[in-house]
């Protein structure tokens, strides 16, 4: 049996523990807060045996060494950022597979937010851990890459099965929703989603994970290939330029 335990940590991060009951293995998906991860694992009766890092930022890899010291776990992270991942044991890239017991996770390169950012897709579980590559109604800031690179990365994630649950690393959805309606005001599916998000946040409920199918219909960053949105952004026929325009507007929002 595969289980995901989700919990808030730091200011707006989510922590994730992926557990395979058949093998007893538990993977920490990123490590924003080592003590919180260790406490949550202990409360579940689980021992962290692996860390899967998506990228090098301290709110994703900063707890690696403390967790390893406590558990002797192995650390997997992006090959393109291996020198920045504390304690890395295995460096992976697109085409590689990591395993939790007999459950396979396929590695996908999704650079842009950072140059080596990766995601982990577990096809049999219809789950992807996407770090800061994509959020509910948003995407990560393009810190190290460029908009074309980021759009190519999002296109890879768009190609996953639509039923895939996206476990993104932050609770940014309400802010993303306020922006999304400014660039896609006629999207009825988006309007309904925004109302649901506002209701959830008013009850202090989480908006993560989200489902890829819903994001494909509502997330403007994933819809830069939509002709109507391209026209509205002034870049008909150019998805990368449309994405860059949307990302620039969000950065200034």
PDB file of C-alpha atoms in Angstrom:
ATOM      1  CA  UNK A   1       0.000   0.000   0.000  1.00  0.00           C
ATOM      2  CA  UNK A   2       1.273   3.448  -0.971  1.00  0.00           C
ATOM      3  CA  UNK A   3       0.563   6.409   1.291  1.00  0.00           C
ATOM      4  CA  UNK A   4       1.395  10.118   1.213  1.00  0.00           C
ATOM      5  CA  UNK A   5       1.472  12.065   4.449  1.00  0.00           C
ATOM      6  CA  UNK A   6       1.286  15.815   3.892  1.00  0.00           C
ATOM      7  CA  UNK A   7       1.882  18.514   6.489  1.00  0.00           C
ATOM      8  CA  UNK A   8       2.625  22.258   6.576  1.00  0.00           C
ATOM      9  CA  UNK A   9       6.067  23.512   7.527  1.00  0.00           C
ATOM     10  CA  UNK A  10       8.027  26.774   7.527  1.00  0.00           C
ATOM     11  CA  UNK A  11       5.862  29.699   6.404  1.00  0.00           C
ATOM     12  CA  UNK A  12       4.060  28.272   3.397  1.00  0.00           C
ATOM     13  CA  UNK A  13       5.830  25.020   2.455  1.00  0.00           C
ATOM     14  CA  UNK A  14       4.267  21.600   2.444  1.00  0.00           C
ATOM     15  CA  UNK A  15       6.193  18.572   3.547  1.00  0.00           C
ATOM     16  CA  UNK A  16       5.523  15.166   2.029  1.00  0.00           C
ATOM     17  CA  UNK A  17       6.403  11.695   3.263  1.00  0.00           C
ATOM     18  CA  UNK A  18       5.806   8.902   0.745  1.00  0.00           C
ATOM     19  CA  UNK A  19       5.481   5.480   2.362  1.00  0.00           C
ATOM     20  CA  UNK A  20       5.385   1.975   0.908  1.00  0.00           C
ATOM     21  CA  UNK A  21       3.911  -0.357   3.508  1.00  0.00           C
ATOM     22  CA  UNK A  22       5.065  -3.488   1.670  1.00  0.00           C
ATOM     23  CA  UNK A  23       8.744  -2.638   2.043  1.00  0.00           C
ATOM     24  CA  UNK A  24       8.480  -0.283   5.003  1.00  0.00           C
ATOM     25  CA  UNK A  25      10.400   2.362   3.070  1.00  0.00           C
ATOM     26  CA  UNK A  26       9.641   6.053   3.483  1.00  0.00           C
ATOM     27  CA  UNK A  27      10.876   8.867   1.252  1.00  0.00           C
ATOM     28  CA  UNK A  28      11.042  12.475   2.369  1.00  0.00           C
ATOM     29  CA  UNK A  29      10.157  14.615  -0.632  1.00  0.00           C
ATOM     30  CA  UNK A  30      12.461  17.593  -0.114  1.00  0.00           C
ATOM     31  CA  UNK A  31      13.502  18.643   3.379  1.00  0.00           C
ATOM     32  CA  UNK A  32      12.462  22.194   4.279  1.00  0.00           C
ATOM     33  CA  UNK A  33      12.397  21.470   8.027  1.00  0.00           C
ATOM     34  CA  UNK A  34      14.346  18.458   9.289  1.00  0.00           C
ATOM     35  CA  UNK A  35      12.865  18.348  12.789  1.00  0.00           C
ATOM     36  CA  UNK A  36       9.322  18.624  11.494  1.00  0.00           C
ATOM     37  CA  UNK A  37       9.917  15.782   9.037  1.00  0.00           C
ATOM     38  CA  UNK A  38      11.441  13.565  11.706  1.00  0.00           C
ATOM     39  CA  UNK A  39       8.594  14.303  14.115  1.00  0.00           C
ATOM     40  CA  UNK A  40       5.921  13.640  11.505  1.00  0.00           C
ATOM     41  CA  UNK A  41       7.568  10.370  10.479  1.00  0.00           C
ATOM     42  CA  UNK A  42       7.829   9.261  14.100  1.00  0.00           C
ATOM     43  CA  UNK A  43       4.171  10.079  14.697  1.00  0.00           C
ATOM     44  CA  UNK A  44       3.253   7.811  11.780  1.00  0.00           C
ATOM     45  CA  UNK A  45       5.559   5.058  13.001  1.00  0.00           C
ATOM     46  CA  UNK A  46       7.685   5.407   9.872  1.00  0.00           C
ATOM     47  CA  UNK A  47      11.461   5.679   9.450  1.00  0.00           C
ATOM     48  CA  UNK A  48      12.788   7.879   6.655  1.00  0.00           C
ATOM     49  CA  UNK A  49      14.946   5.685   4.426  1.00  0.00           C
ATOM     50  CA  UNK A  50      15.328   8.043   1.460  1.00  0.00           C
ATOM     51  CA  UNK A  51      15.286  11.728   0.560  1.00  0.00           C
ATOM     52  CA  UNK A  52      14.195  12.786  -2.918  1.00  0.00           C
ATOM     53  CA  UNK A  53      15.217  16.376  -3.634  1.00  0.00           C
ATOM     54  CA  UNK A  54      13.634  18.351  -6.475  1.00  0.00           C
ATOM     55  CA  UNK A  55      16.134  21.237  -6.417  1.00  0.00           C
ATOM     56  CA  UNK A  56      18.816  22.851  -4.335  1.00  0.00           C
ATOM     57  CA  UNK A  57      17.022  25.768  -2.646  1.00  0.00           C
ATOM     58  CA  UNK A  58      17.409  25.685   1.149  1.00  0.00           C
ATOM     59  CA  UNK A  59      13.662  25.320   1.727  1.00  0.00           C
ATOM     60  CA  UNK A  60      13.892  22.085  -0.269  1.00  0.00           C
ATOM     61  CA  UNK A  61      17.270  20.591   0.623  1.00  0.00           C
ATOM     62  CA  UNK A  62      18.243  22.398   3.812  1.00  0.00           C
ATOM     63  CA  UNK A  63      17.253  19.545   6.119  1.00  0.00           C
ATOM     64  CA  UNK A  64      19.112  16.807   4.255  1.00  0.00           C
ATOM     65  CA  UNK A  65      22.074  16.360   6.560  1.00  0.00           C
ATOM     66  CA  UNK A  66      20.123  16.485   9.814  1.00  0.00           C
ATOM     67  CA  UNK A  67      17.682  13.862   8.563  1.00  0.00           C
ATOM     68  CA  UNK A  68      20.514  11.680   7.275  1.00  0.00           C
ATOM     69  CA  UNK A  69      22.329  11.982  10.595  1.00  0.00           C
ATOM     70  CA  UNK A  70      19.187  10.811  12.387  1.00  0.00           C
ATOM     71  CA  UNK A  71      18.196   8.013  10.012  1.00  0.00           C
ATOM     72  CA  UNK A  72      21.186   7.027   7.800  1.00  0.00           C
ATOM     73  CA  UNK A  73      18.887   7.521   4.795  1.00  0.00           C
ATOM     74  CA  UNK A  74      20.110   7.840   1.213  1.00  0.00           C
ATOM     75  CA  UNK A  75      19.769  11.130  -0.671  1.00  0.00           C
ATOM     76  CA  UNK A  76      18.757  11.426  -4.315  1.00  0.00           C
ATOM     77  CA  UNK A  77      18.767  14.713  -6.191  1.00  0.00           C
ATOM     78  CA  UNK A  78      19.165  16.397  -9.560  1.00  0.00           C
ATOM     79  CA  UNK A  79      22.362  15.636 -11.431  1.00  0.00           C
ATOM     80  CA  UNK A  80      22.627  19.192 -12.760  1.00  0.00           C
ATOM     81  CA  UNK A  81      22.723  20.512  -9.184  1.00  0.00           C
ATOM     82  CA  UNK A  82      24.623  17.688  -7.507  1.00  0.00           C
ATOM     83  CA  UNK A  83      27.272  20.034  -6.126  1.00  0.00           C
ATOM     84  CA  UNK A  84      24.548  22.050  -4.375  1.00  0.00           C
ATOM     85  CA  UNK A  85      22.584  19.146  -2.854  1.00  0.00           C
ATOM     86  CA  UNK A  86      23.845  18.455   0.702  1.00  0.00           C
ATOM     87  CA  UNK A  87      24.876  14.840   1.202  1.00  0.00           C
ATOM     88  CA  UNK A  88      23.757  13.612  -2.212  1.00  0.00           C
ATOM     89  CA  UNK A  89      24.308   9.887  -2.813  1.00  0.00           C
ATOM     90  CA  UNK A  90      22.674   9.492  -6.211  1.00  0.00           C
ATOM     91  CA  UNK A  91      22.398  12.141  -8.938  1.00  0.00           C
ATOM     92  CA  UNK A  92      19.518  11.611 -11.390  1.00  0.00           C
ATOM     93  CA  UNK A  93      18.083  13.115 -14.559  1.00  0.00           C
ATOM     94  CA  UNK A  94      15.376  12.479 -17.137  1.00  0.00           C
ATOM     95  CA  UNK A  95      15.202   8.783 -17.979  1.00  0.00           C
ATOM     96  CA  UNK A  96      16.366   7.638 -14.571  1.00  0.00           C
ATOM     97  CA  UNK A  97      14.115   5.732 -12.191  1.00  0.00           C
ATOM     98  CA  UNK A  98      14.136   5.807  -8.403  1.00  0.00           C
ATOM     99  CA  UNK A  99      12.279   3.221  -6.348  1.00  0.00           C
ATOM    100  CA  UNK A 100      10.394   3.140  -3.083  1.00  0.00           C
ATOM    101  CA  UNK A 101      10.169  -0.572  -2.442  1.00  0.00           C
ATOM    102  CA  UNK A 102       8.855  -1.846  -5.780  1.00  0.00           C
ATOM    103  CA  UNK A 103       7.149   1.444  -6.651  1.00  0.00           C
ATOM    104  CA  UNK A 104       8.927   3.279  -9.434  1.00  0.00           C
ATOM    105  CA  UNK A 105       9.284   7.034  -9.795  1.00  0.00           C
ATOM    106  CA  UNK A 106      10.390   8.367 -13.155  1.00  0.00           C
ATOM    107  CA  UNK A 107      12.614  11.444 -13.114  1.00  0.00           C
ATOM    108  CA  UNK A 108      11.673  14.392 -15.333  1.00  0.00           C
ATOM    109  CA  UNK A 109      14.000  17.332 -15.948  1.00  0.00           C
ATOM    110  CA  UNK A 110      12.017  20.558 -15.451  1.00  0.00           C
ATOM    111  CA  UNK A 111      14.604  23.384 -15.386  1.00  0.00           C
ATOM    112  CA  UNK A 112      13.684  27.047 -15.232  1.00  0.00           C
ATOM    113  CA  UNK A 113      13.056  27.859 -11.584  1.00  0.00           C
ATOM    114  CA  UNK A 114      16.557  26.469 -11.090  1.00  0.00           C
ATOM    115  CA  UNK A 115      18.733  25.039 -13.831  1.00  0.00           C
ATOM    116  CA  UNK A 116      18.604  21.485 -12.509  1.00  0.00           C
ATOM    117  CA  UNK A 117      15.074  21.234 -11.117  1.00  0.00           C
ATOM    118  CA  UNK A 118      13.526  17.767 -11.450  1.00  0.00           C
ATOM    119  CA  UNK A 119      10.135  16.191 -10.775  1.00  0.00           C
ATOM    120  CA  UNK A 120       9.297  12.642  -9.718  1.00  0.00           C
ATOM    121  CA  UNK A 121       6.394  10.911 -11.480  1.00  0.00           C
ATOM    122  CA  UNK A 122       4.968   7.717  -9.990  1.00  0.00           C
ATOM    123  CA  UNK A 123       2.845   6.333 -12.855  1.00  0.00           C
ATOM    124  CA  UNK A 124       1.260   3.459 -10.927  1.00  0.00           C
ATOM    125  CA  UNK A 125       0.104   5.854  -8.204  1.00  0.00           C
ATOM    126  CA  UNK A 126      -0.970   8.711 -10.530  1.00  0.00           C
ATOM    127  CA  UNK A 127       1.206  11.078  -8.515  1.00  0.00           C
ATOM    128  CA  UNK A 128       3.922  13.601  -9.356  1.00  0.00           C
ATOM    129  CA  UNK A 129       6.053  15.510  -6.864  1.00  0.00           C
ATOM    130  CA  UNK A 130       6.800  18.725  -8.749  1.00  0.00           C
ATOM    131  CA  UNK A 131       8.578  20.959  -6.227  1.00  0.00           C
ATOM    132  CA  UNK A 132       8.444  24.570  -7.390  1.00  0.00           C
ATOM    133  CA  UNK A 133       8.067  23.844 -11.106  1.00  0.00           C
ATOM    134  CA  UNK A 134       4.300  24.232 -11.093  1.00  0.00           C
ATOM    135  CA  UNK A 135       1.743  25.270  -8.487  1.00  0.00           C
ATOM    136  CA  UNK A 136      -2.017  25.233  -8.331  1.00  0.00           C
ATOM    137  CA  UNK A 137      -2.875  28.066 -10.753  1.00  0.00           C
ATOM    138  CA  UNK A 138       0.769  29.084 -10.927  1.00  0.00           C
ATOM    139  CA  UNK A 139       4.369  28.149 -11.578  1.00  0.00           C
ATOM    140  CA  UNK A 140       7.711  28.884 -10.006  1.00  0.00           C
ATOM    141  CA  UNK A 141       9.559  32.107 -10.627  1.00  0.00           C
ATOM    142  CA  UNK A 142      12.168  31.801 -13.356  1.00  0.00           C
ATOM    143  CA  UNK A 143      15.247  32.442 -11.248  1.00  0.00           C
ATOM    144  CA  UNK A 144      18.028  30.636 -13.108  1.00  0.00           C
ATOM    145  CA  UNK A 145      16.616  29.640 -16.475  1.00  0.00           C
ATOM    146  CA  UNK A 146      14.666  31.632 -19.028  1.00  0.00           C
ATOM    147  CA  UNK A 147      10.999  31.692 -20.043  1.00  0.00           C
ATOM    148  CA  UNK A 148      11.473  29.428 -23.061  1.00  0.00           C
ATOM    149  CA  UNK A 149      13.200  26.823 -20.885  1.00  0.00           C
ATOM    150  CA  UNK A 150      10.451  27.072 -18.279  1.00  0.00           C
ATOM    151  CA  UNK A 151       7.724  26.688 -20.880  1.00  0.00           C
ATOM    152  CA  UNK A 152       9.434  23.573 -22.249  1.00  0.00           C
ATOM    153  CA  UNK A 153       9.520  22.163 -18.724  1.00  0.00           C
ATOM    154  CA  UNK A 154       5.849  22.885 -18.155  1.00  0.00           C
ATOM    155  CA  UNK A 155       5.087  21.235 -21.495  1.00  0.00           C
ATOM    156  CA  UNK A 156       6.700  18.043 -20.196  1.00  0.00           C
ATOM    157  CA  UNK A 157       4.465  18.149 -17.136  1.00  0.00           C
ATOM    158  CA  UNK A 158       1.431  18.894 -19.321  1.00  0.00           C
ATOM    159  CA  UNK A 159       2.118  15.597 -21.069  1.00  0.00           C
ATOM    160  CA  UNK A 160       1.547  13.510 -17.927  1.00  0.00           C
ATOM    161  CA  UNK A 161      -1.772  11.642 -17.639  1.00  0.00           C
ATOM    162  CA  UNK A 162      -4.501  14.176 -16.827  1.00  0.00           C
ATOM    163  CA  UNK A 163      -5.552  12.291 -13.693  1.00  0.00           C
ATOM    164  CA  UNK A 164      -2.100  12.851 -12.153  1.00  0.00           C
ATOM    165  CA  UNK A 165      -2.164  14.463  -8.707  1.00  0.00           C
ATOM    166  CA  UNK A 166       0.407  17.250  -8.561  1.00  0.00           C
ATOM    167  CA  UNK A 167       2.050  17.625  -5.165  1.00  0.00           C
ATOM    168  CA  UNK A 168       3.500  21.126  -5.317  1.00  0.00           C
ATOM    169  CA  UNK A 169       5.589  22.508  -2.513  1.00  0.00           C
ATOM    170  CA  UNK A 170       3.831  25.715  -1.454  1.00  0.00           C
ATOM    171  CA  UNK A 171       0.414  27.066  -0.520  1.00  0.00           C
ATOM    172  CA  UNK A 172       0.371  29.930  -3.005  1.00  0.00           C
ATOM    173  CA  UNK A 173      -2.999  29.174  -4.566  1.00  0.00           C
ATOM    174  CA  UNK A 174      -5.100  32.093  -3.320  1.00  0.00           C
ATOM    175  CA  UNK A 175      -2.541  34.619  -4.569  1.00  0.00           C
ATOM    176  CA  UNK A 176      -2.199  32.743  -7.850  1.00  0.00           C
ATOM    177  CA  UNK A 177      -5.967  32.761  -8.249  1.00  0.00           C
ATOM    178  CA  UNK A 178      -6.183  36.530  -7.815  1.00  0.00           C
ATOM    179  CA  UNK A 179      -3.697  36.912 -10.638  1.00  0.00           C
ATOM    180  CA  UNK A 180      -5.080  34.227 -12.949  1.00  0.00           C
ATOM    181  CA  UNK A 181      -8.434  35.950 -13.356  1.00  0.00           C
ATOM    182  CA  UNK A 182      -6.689  39.119 -14.568  1.00  0.00           C
ATOM    183  CA  UNK A 183      -5.256  37.366 -17.627  1.00  0.00           C
ATOM    184  CA  UNK A 184      -8.071  34.874 -18.280  1.00  0.00           C
ATOM    185  CA  UNK A 185     -11.256  36.627 -17.114  1.00  0.00           C
ATOM    186  CA  UNK A 186     -13.635  34.744 -19.399  1.00  0.00           C
ATOM    187  CA  UNK A 187     -12.618  31.262 -18.238  1.00  0.00           C
ATOM    188  CA  UNK A 188     -15.681  29.791 -16.500  1.00  0.00           C
ATOM    189  CA  UNK A 189     -13.768  26.787 -15.194  1.00  0.00           C
ATOM    190  CA  UNK A 190     -11.244  29.165 -13.634  1.00  0.00           C
ATOM    191  CA  UNK A 191     -13.984  31.244 -12.019  1.00  0.00           C
ATOM    192  CA  UNK A 192     -15.474  28.133 -10.421  1.00  0.00           C
ATOM    193  CA  UNK A 193     -12.041  27.008  -9.246  1.00  0.00           C
ATOM    194  CA  UNK A 194     -11.325  30.407  -7.703  1.00  0.00           C
ATOM    195  CA  UNK A 195     -14.563  30.283  -5.726  1.00  0.00           C
ATOM    196  CA  UNK A 196     -13.666  26.840  -4.426  1.00  0.00           C
ATOM    197  CA  UNK A 197     -10.163  27.997  -3.486  1.00  0.00           C
ATOM    198  CA  UNK A 198     -11.510  31.020  -1.606  1.00  0.00           C
ATOM    199  CA  UNK A 199     -13.922  28.813   0.312  1.00  0.00           C
ATOM    200  CA  UNK A 200     -11.178  26.345   1.200  1.00  0.00           C
ATOM    201  CA  UNK A 201      -8.765  29.006   2.383  1.00  0.00           C
ATOM    202  CA  UNK A 202     -11.502  30.686   4.437  1.00  0.00           C
ATOM    203  CA  UNK A 203     -11.767  27.356   6.278  1.00  0.00           C
ATOM    204  CA  UNK A 204      -7.954  27.152   6.447  1.00  0.00           C
ATOM    205  CA  UNK A 205      -8.011  24.043   4.246  1.00  0.00           C
ATOM    206  CA  UNK A 206      -5.212  23.056   1.875  1.00  0.00           C
ATOM    207  CA  UNK A 207      -5.437  23.468  -1.889  1.00  0.00           C
ATOM    208  CA  UNK A 208      -2.618  20.997  -2.556  1.00  0.00           C
ATOM    209  CA  UNK A 209      -2.475  18.511  -4.174  1.00  0.00           C
ATOM    210  CA  UNK A 210      -4.179  19.607  -7.344  1.00  0.00           C
ATOM    211  CA  UNK A 211      -5.105  17.519 -10.375  1.00  0.00           C
ATOM    212  CA  UNK A 212      -3.367  18.072 -13.687  1.00  0.00           C
ATOM    213  CA  UNK A 213      -6.638  17.965 -15.641  1.00  0.00           C
ATOM    214  CA  UNK A 214      -7.959  20.916 -13.661  1.00  0.00           C
ATOM    215  CA  UNK A 215      -4.741  22.868 -14.063  1.00  0.00           C
ATOM    216  CA  UNK A 216      -4.775  22.276 -17.823  1.00  0.00           C
ATOM    217  CA  UNK A 217      -8.184  23.939 -17.959  1.00  0.00           C
ATOM    218  CA  UNK A 218      -7.494  26.833 -15.601  1.00  0.00           C
ATOM    219  CA  UNK A 219      -3.800  27.522 -14.946  1.00  0.00           C
ATOM    220  CA  UNK A 220      -2.733  30.351 -17.290  1.00  0.00           C
ATOM    221  CA  UNK A 221       0.914  29.271 -17.158  1.00  0.00           C
ATOM    222  CA  UNK A 222      -0.030  25.875 -18.579  1.00  0.00           C
ATOM    223  CA  UNK A 223      -2.335  27.442 -21.162  1.00  0.00           C
ATOM    224  CA  UNK A 224       0.208  29.572 -23.006  1.00  0.00           C
ATOM    225  CA  UNK A 225      -0.429  27.398 -26.071  1.00  0.00           C
ATOM    226  CA  UNK A 226      -4.124  28.375 -26.130  1.00  0.00           C
ATOM    227  CA  UNK A 227      -4.800  30.609 -29.175  1.00  0.00           C
ATOM    228  CA  UNK A 228      -7.254  32.855 -27.332  1.00  0.00           C
ATOM    229  CA  UNK A 229      -4.838  33.454 -24.480  1.00  0.00           C
ATOM    230  CA  UNK A 230      -1.998  34.029 -26.937  1.00  0.00           C
ATOM    231  CA  UNK A 231      -4.058  36.690 -28.689  1.00  0.00           C
ATOM    232  CA  UNK A 232      -5.001  38.327 -25.398  1.00  0.00           C
ATOM    233  CA  UNK A 233      -1.339  38.484 -24.380  1.00  0.00           C
ATOM    234  CA  UNK A 234      -0.323  39.936 -27.753  1.00  0.00           C
ATOM    235  CA  UNK A 235       1.687  36.956 -28.991  1.00  0.00           C
ATOM    236  CA  UNK A 236      -0.505  34.933 -31.365  1.00  0.00           C
ATOM    237  CA  UNK A 237       1.095  31.663 -32.395  1.00  0.00           C
ATOM    238  CA  UNK A 238       3.971  31.918 -29.904  1.00  0.00           C
ATOM    239  CA  UNK A 239       3.507  29.867 -26.749  1.00  0.00           C
ATOM    240  CA  UNK A 240       6.923  30.680 -25.264  1.00  0.00           C
ATOM    241  CA  UNK A 241       6.407  34.425 -25.709  1.00  0.00           C
ATOM    242  CA  UNK A 242       2.911  34.149 -24.267  1.00  0.00           C
ATOM    243  CA  UNK A 243       4.275  32.313 -21.247  1.00  0.00           C
ATOM    244  CA  UNK A 244       6.972  34.974 -20.826  1.00  0.00           C
ATOM    245  CA  UNK A 245       4.304  37.701 -20.918  1.00  0.00           C
ATOM    246  CA  UNK A 246       2.170  35.944 -18.311  1.00  0.00           C
ATOM    247  CA  UNK A 247       5.169  35.253 -16.073  1.00  0.00           C
ATOM    248  CA  UNK A 248       6.286  38.876 -16.346  1.00  0.00           C
ATOM    249  CA  UNK A 249       2.835  40.120 -15.398  1.00  0.00           C
ATOM    250  CA  UNK A 250       2.740  37.811 -12.402  1.00  0.00           C
ATOM    251  CA  UNK A 251       6.174  39.002 -11.263  1.00  0.00           C
ATOM    252  CA  UNK A 252       4.817  42.561 -11.278  1.00  0.00           C
ATOM    253  CA  UNK A 253       1.419  41.699  -9.821  1.00  0.00           C
TER     254      UNK A 253
END
